[in-house]
Tab-separated table of C-alpha atoms in Angstrom:
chain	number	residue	atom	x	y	z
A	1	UNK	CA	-50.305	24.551	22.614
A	2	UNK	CA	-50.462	21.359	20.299
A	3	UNK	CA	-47.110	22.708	18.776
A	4	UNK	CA	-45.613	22.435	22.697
A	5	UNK	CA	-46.841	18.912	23.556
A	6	UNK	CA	-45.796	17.759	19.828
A	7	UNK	CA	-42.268	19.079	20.827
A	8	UNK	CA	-42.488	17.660	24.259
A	9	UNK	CA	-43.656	14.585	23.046
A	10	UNK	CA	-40.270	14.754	20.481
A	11	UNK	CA	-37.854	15.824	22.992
A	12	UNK	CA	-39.342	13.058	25.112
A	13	UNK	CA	-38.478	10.356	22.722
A	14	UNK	CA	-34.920	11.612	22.014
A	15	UNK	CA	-34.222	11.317	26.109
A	16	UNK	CA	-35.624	7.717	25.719
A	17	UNK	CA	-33.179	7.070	22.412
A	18	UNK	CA	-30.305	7.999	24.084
A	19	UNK	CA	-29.793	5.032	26.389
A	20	UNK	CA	-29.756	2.666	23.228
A	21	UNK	CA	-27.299	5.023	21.334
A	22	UNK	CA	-25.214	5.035	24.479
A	23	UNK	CA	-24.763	1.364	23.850
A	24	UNK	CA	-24.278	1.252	20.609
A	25	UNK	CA	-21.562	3.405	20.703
A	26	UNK	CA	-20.378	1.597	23.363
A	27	UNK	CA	-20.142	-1.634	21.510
A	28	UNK	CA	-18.962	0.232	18.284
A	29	UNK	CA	-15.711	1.263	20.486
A	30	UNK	CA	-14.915	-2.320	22.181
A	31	UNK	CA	-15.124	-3.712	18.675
A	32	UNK	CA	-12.858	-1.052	17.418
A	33	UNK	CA	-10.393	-1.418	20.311
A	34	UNK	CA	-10.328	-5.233	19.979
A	35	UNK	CA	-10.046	-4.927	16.458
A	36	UNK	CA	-7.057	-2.427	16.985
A	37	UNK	CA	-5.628	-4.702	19.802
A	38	UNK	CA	-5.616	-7.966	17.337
A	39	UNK	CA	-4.099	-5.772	14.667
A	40	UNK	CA	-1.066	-4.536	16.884
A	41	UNK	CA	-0.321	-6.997	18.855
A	42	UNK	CA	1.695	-9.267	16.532
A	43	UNK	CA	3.605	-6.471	15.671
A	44	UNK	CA	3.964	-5.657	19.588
A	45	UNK	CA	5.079	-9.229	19.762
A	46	UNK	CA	8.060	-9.018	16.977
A	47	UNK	CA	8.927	-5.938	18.533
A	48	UNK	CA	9.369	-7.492	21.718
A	49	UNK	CA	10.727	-10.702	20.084
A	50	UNK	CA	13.066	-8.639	18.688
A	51	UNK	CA	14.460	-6.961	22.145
A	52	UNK	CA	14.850	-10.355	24.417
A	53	UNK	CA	18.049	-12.657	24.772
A	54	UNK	CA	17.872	-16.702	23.699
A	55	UNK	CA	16.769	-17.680	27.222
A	56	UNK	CA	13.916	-15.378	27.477
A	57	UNK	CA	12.306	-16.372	23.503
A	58	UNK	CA	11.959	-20.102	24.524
A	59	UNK	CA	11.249	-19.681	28.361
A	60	UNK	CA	8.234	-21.645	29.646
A	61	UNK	CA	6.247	-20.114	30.738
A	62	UNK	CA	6.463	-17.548	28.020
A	63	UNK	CA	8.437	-14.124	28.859
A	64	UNK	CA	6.211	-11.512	27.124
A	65	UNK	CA	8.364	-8.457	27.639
A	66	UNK	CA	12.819	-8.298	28.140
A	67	UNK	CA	14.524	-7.863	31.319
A	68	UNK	CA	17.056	-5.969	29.304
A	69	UNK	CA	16.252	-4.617	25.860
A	70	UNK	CA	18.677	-6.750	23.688
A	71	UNK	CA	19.635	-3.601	20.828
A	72	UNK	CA	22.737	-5.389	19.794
A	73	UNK	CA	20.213	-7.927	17.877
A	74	UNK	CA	19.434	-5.431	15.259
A	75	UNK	CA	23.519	-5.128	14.871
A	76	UNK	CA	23.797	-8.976	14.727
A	77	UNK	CA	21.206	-9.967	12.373
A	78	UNK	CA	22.293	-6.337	10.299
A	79	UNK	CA	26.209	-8.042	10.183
A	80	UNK	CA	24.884	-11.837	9.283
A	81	UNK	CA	23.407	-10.985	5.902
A	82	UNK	CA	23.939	-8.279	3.347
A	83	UNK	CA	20.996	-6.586	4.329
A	84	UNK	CA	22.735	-3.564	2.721
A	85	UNK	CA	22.098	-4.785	-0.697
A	86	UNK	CA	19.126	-6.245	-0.477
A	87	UNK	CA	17.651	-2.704	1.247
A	88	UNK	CA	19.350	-0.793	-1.632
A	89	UNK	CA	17.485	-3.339	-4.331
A	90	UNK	CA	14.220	-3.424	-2.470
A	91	UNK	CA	14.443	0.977	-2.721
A	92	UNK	CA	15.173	0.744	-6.264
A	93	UNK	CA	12.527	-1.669	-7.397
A	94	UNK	CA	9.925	0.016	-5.425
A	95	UNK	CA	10.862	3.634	-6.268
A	96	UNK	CA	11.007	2.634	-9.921
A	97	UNK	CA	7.443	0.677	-10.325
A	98	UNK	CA	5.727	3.367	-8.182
A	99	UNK	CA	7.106	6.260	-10.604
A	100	UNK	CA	6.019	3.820	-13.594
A	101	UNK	CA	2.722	3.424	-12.217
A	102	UNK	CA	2.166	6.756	-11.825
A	103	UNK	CA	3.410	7.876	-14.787
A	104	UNK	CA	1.023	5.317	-16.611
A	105	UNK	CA	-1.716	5.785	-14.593
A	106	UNK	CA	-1.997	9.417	-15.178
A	107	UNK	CA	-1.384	9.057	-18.649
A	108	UNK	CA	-4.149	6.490	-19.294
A	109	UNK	CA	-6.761	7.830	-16.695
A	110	UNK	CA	-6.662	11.131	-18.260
A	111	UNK	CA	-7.356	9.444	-21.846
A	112	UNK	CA	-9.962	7.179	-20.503
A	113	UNK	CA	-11.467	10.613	-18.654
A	114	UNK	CA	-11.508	13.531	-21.213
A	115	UNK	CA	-10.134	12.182	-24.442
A	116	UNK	CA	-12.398	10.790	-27.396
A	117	UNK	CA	-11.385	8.230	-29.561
A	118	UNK	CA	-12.735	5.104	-31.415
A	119	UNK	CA	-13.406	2.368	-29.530
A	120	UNK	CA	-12.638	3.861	-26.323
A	121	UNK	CA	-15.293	2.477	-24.620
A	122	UNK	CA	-14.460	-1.131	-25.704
A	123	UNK	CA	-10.790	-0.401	-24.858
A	124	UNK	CA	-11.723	0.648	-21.244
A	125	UNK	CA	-14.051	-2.751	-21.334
A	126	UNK	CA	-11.826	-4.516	-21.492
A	127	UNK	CA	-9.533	-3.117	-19.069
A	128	UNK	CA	-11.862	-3.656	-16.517
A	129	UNK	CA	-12.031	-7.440	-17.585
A	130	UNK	CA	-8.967	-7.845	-17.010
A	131	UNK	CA	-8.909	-7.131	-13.068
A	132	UNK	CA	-10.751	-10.630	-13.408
A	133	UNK	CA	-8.065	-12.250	-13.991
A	134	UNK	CA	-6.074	-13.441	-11.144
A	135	UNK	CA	-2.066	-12.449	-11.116
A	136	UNK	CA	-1.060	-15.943	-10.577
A	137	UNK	CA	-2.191	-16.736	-14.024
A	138	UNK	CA	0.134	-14.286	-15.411
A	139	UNK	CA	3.702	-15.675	-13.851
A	140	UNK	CA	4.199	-18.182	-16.013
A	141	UNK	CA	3.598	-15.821	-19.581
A	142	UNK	CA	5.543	-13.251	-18.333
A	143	UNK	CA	8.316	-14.910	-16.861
A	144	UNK	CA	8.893	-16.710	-20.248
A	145	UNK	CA	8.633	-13.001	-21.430
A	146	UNK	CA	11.288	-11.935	-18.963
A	147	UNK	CA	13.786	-15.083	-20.209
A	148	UNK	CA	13.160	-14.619	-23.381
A	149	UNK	CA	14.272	-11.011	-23.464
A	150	UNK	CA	17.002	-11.570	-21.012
A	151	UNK	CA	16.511	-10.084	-17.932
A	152	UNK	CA	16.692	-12.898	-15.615
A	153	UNK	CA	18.658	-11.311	-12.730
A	154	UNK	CA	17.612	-8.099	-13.803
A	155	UNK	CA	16.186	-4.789	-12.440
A	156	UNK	CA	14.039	-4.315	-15.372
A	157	UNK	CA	12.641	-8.044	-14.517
A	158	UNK	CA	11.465	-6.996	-11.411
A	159	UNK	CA	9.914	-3.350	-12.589
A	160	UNK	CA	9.181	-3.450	-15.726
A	161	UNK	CA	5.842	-5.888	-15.605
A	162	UNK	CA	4.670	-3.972	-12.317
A	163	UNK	CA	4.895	-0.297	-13.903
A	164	UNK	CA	1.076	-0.628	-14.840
A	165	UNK	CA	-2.223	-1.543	-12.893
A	166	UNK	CA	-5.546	-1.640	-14.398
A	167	UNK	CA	-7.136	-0.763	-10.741
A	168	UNK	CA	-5.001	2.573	-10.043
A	169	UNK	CA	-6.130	3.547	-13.889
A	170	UNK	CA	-9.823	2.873	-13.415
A	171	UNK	CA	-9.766	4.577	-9.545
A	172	UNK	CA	-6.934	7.284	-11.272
A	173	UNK	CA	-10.072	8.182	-14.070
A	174	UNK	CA	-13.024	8.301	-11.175
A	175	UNK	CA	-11.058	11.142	-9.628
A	176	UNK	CA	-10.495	12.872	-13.399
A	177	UNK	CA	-14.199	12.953	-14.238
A	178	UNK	CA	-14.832	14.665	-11.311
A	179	UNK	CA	-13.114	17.411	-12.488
A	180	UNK	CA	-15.667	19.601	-14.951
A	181	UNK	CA	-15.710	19.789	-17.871
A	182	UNK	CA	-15.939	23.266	-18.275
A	183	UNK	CA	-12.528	24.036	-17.223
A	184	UNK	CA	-10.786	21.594	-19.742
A	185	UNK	CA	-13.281	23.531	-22.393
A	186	UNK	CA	-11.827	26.734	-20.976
A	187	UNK	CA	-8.186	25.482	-21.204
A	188	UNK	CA	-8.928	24.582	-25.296
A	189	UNK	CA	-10.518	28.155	-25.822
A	190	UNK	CA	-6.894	29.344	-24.278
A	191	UNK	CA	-5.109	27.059	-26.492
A	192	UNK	CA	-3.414	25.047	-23.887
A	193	UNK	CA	-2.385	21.677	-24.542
A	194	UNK	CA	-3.569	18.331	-23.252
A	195	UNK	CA	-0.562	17.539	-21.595
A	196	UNK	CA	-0.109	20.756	-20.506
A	197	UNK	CA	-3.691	20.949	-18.716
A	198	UNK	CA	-3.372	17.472	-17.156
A	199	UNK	CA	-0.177	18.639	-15.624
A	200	UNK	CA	-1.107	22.005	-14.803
A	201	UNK	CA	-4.654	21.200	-13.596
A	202	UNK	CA	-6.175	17.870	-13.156
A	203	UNK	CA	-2.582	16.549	-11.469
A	204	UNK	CA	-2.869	19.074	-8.952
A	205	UNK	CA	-7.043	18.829	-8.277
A	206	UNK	CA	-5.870	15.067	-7.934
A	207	UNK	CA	-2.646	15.349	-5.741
A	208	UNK	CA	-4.447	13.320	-2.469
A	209	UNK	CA	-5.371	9.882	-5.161
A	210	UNK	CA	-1.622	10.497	-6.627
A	211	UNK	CA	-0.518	10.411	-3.129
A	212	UNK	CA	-2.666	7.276	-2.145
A	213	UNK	CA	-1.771	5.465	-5.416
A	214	UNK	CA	2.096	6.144	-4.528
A	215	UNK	CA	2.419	5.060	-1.165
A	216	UNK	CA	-0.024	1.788	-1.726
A	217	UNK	CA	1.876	1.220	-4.737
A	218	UNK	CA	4.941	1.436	-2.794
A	219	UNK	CA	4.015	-0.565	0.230
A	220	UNK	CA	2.751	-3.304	-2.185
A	221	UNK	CA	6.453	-2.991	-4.454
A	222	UNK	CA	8.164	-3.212	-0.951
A	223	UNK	CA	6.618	-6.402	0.506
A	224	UNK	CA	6.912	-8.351	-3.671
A	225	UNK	CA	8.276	-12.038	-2.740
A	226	UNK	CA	6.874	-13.969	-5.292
A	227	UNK	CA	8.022	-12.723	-8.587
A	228	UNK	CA	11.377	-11.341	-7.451
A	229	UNK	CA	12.133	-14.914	-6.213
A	230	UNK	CA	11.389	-16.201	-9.169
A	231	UNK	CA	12.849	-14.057	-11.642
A	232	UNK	CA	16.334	-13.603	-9.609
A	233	UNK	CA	18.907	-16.287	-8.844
A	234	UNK	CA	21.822	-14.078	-7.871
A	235	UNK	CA	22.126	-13.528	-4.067
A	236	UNK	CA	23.040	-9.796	-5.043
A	237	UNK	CA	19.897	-8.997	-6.782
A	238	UNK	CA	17.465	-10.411	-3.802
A	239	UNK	CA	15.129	-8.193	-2.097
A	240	UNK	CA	14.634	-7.272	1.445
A	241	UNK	CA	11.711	-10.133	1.642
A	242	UNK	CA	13.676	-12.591	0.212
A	243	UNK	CA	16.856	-11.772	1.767
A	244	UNK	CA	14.569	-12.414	5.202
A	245	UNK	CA	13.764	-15.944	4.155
A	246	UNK	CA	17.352	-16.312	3.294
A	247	UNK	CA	18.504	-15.280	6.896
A	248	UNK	CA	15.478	-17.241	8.517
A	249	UNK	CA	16.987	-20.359	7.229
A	250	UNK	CA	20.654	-19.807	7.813
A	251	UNK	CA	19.949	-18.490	11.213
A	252	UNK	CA	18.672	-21.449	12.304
A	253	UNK	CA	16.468	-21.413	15.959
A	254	UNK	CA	17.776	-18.006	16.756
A	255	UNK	CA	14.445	-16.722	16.861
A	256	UNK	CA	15.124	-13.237	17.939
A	257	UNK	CA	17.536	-12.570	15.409
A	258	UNK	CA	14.664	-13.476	13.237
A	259	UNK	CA	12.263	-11.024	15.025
A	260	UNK	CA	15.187	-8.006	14.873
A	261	UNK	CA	15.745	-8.825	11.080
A	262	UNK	CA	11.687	-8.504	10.486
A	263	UNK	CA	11.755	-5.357	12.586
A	264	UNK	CA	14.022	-4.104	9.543
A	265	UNK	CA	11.919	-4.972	6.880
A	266	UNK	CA	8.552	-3.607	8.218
A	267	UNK	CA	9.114	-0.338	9.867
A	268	UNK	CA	10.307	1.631	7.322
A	269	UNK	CA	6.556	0.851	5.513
A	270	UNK	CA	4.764	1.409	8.679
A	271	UNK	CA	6.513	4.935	9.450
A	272	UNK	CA	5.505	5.520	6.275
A	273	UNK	CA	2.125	4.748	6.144
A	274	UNK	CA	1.742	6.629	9.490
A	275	UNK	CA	3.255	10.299	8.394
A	276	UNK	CA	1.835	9.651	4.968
A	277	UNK	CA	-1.279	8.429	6.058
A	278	UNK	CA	-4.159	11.172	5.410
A	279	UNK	CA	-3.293	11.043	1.911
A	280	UNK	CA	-4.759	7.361	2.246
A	281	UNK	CA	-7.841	8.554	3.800
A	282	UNK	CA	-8.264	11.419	1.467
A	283	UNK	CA	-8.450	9.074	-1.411
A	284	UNK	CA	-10.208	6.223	-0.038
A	285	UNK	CA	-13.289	9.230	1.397
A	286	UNK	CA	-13.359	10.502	-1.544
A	287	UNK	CA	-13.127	7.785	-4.329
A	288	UNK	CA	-16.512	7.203	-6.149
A	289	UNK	CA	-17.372	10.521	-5.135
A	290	UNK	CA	-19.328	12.485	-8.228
A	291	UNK	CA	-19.009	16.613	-8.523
């Protein structure tokens, strides 16, 4: 009987809980939504941009969406510049630091993760110190670096300082320690190699933080304004994000071509991002995570 009332009694208080948890889900979802709704709707807004004549862009008061979708701007602003070349540099220079990255990452994070040598520790110190240090205290050193070796107007200027990143090792390594420690002792009993087990197993066990690594890598490569502005001066080595900049100005006040010429240089990261984006999550959820 005292069992029965103390279950009552429980049940009782979970009926009165609900009400509150009702709400704050209820809040939890309008901030959501609004967040979602402050995040989209600039890109809503270049879309649109993007679709609408002259007239409509500078009507007052403001036309939010076309009368007549306006495709030929994407031709227009595609025929004003050479977005050609600066698409085909923009591929190159990201495809080439994320494959460097990954390639270094792997290599260093599996070192830092399962190999033992002197001063490791210290080494991997000070690796971490150096995330301190902001980029923008770097240009200077390595663009004298990049002069003096040449490669002003260069591919390799533009890749070859961003095929390494002290955060992708260090969250690279959290995902190799999870792996145990048995199975690399296993692997030496078999007599397989350390390259051969870090390709053949912890890659692999690792494929969803390979994945993340890539396509943030990528993204980051793809959107690069800074550097490659500084380290090109040939209009046929500019980038998709400086080529934009480029256009802006000669286009003068036609906005929309602007807005079509944006739509370019964002989608293709966003598409990605989208199909590609559960190998995000994956390695976000489970980063820090200890087996």
């Amino acid at each position: 009987m005292t069992m029965t009332k103390s279950t009552q009694k429980t049940h009782s208080q979970h009926i009165k809980m609900k009400p509150s948890a009702i709400v704050t889900k209820v809040i939890e979802y309008v901030v959501l939504i609004l967040g979602a709704a402050m995040t989209l709707l600039p890109f809503l807004y270049m879309i649109l941009s993007s679709l609408k004549t002259y007239q409509e862009l500078n009507a007052i008061p403001p036309v939010f969406f076309p009368s007549i979708p306006q495709w030929s701007n994407y031709v227009e602003a595609w025929n004003s510049a050479p977005f050609a070349r600066y698409l085909l540099n923009t591929i190159i220079v990201a495809v080439c630091t994320t494959i460097g990255v990954l390639i270094t990452s792997t290599l260093s994070a599996f070192a830092f993760s399962r190999l033992n040598f002197p001063g490791k520790n210290l080494v991997f110190s000070i690796f971490m110190a150096t995330l301190m240090i902001p980029g923008e205290m770097l240009i200077i050193t390595n663009y004298q670096t990049v002069s003096n070796l040449g490669w002003i107007d260069s591919y390799a200027s533009m890749i070859v300082p961003y095929i390494s990143s002290v955060f992708y090792i260090y969250l690279l390594s959290q995902f190799f320690e999870q792996v145990p420690n048995e199975l690399y002792l296993a692997a030496k009993v078999d007599k397989c190699s350390d390259f051969k087990f870090m390709t053949k197993i912890m890659v692999p066990m690792n494929k969803s933080c390979l994945a993340s690594i890539a396509i943030l890598n990528f993204i980051s490569s793809w959107n690069a304004f800074l550097w490659p502005l500084l380290v090109t001066n040939d209009p046929n080595m500019r980038v998709l994000s400086i080529g934009l900049v480029r256009f802006q100005t000669e286009s003068g006040a036609d906005y929309q071509l602007t807005m079509a010429a944006s739509c370019m240089l964002v989608m293709p990261v966003v598409i990605l991002f989208l199909v590609l984006r559960k190998y995000v999550l994956e390695g976000v959820a489970f980063s820090g995570v200890k087996g």
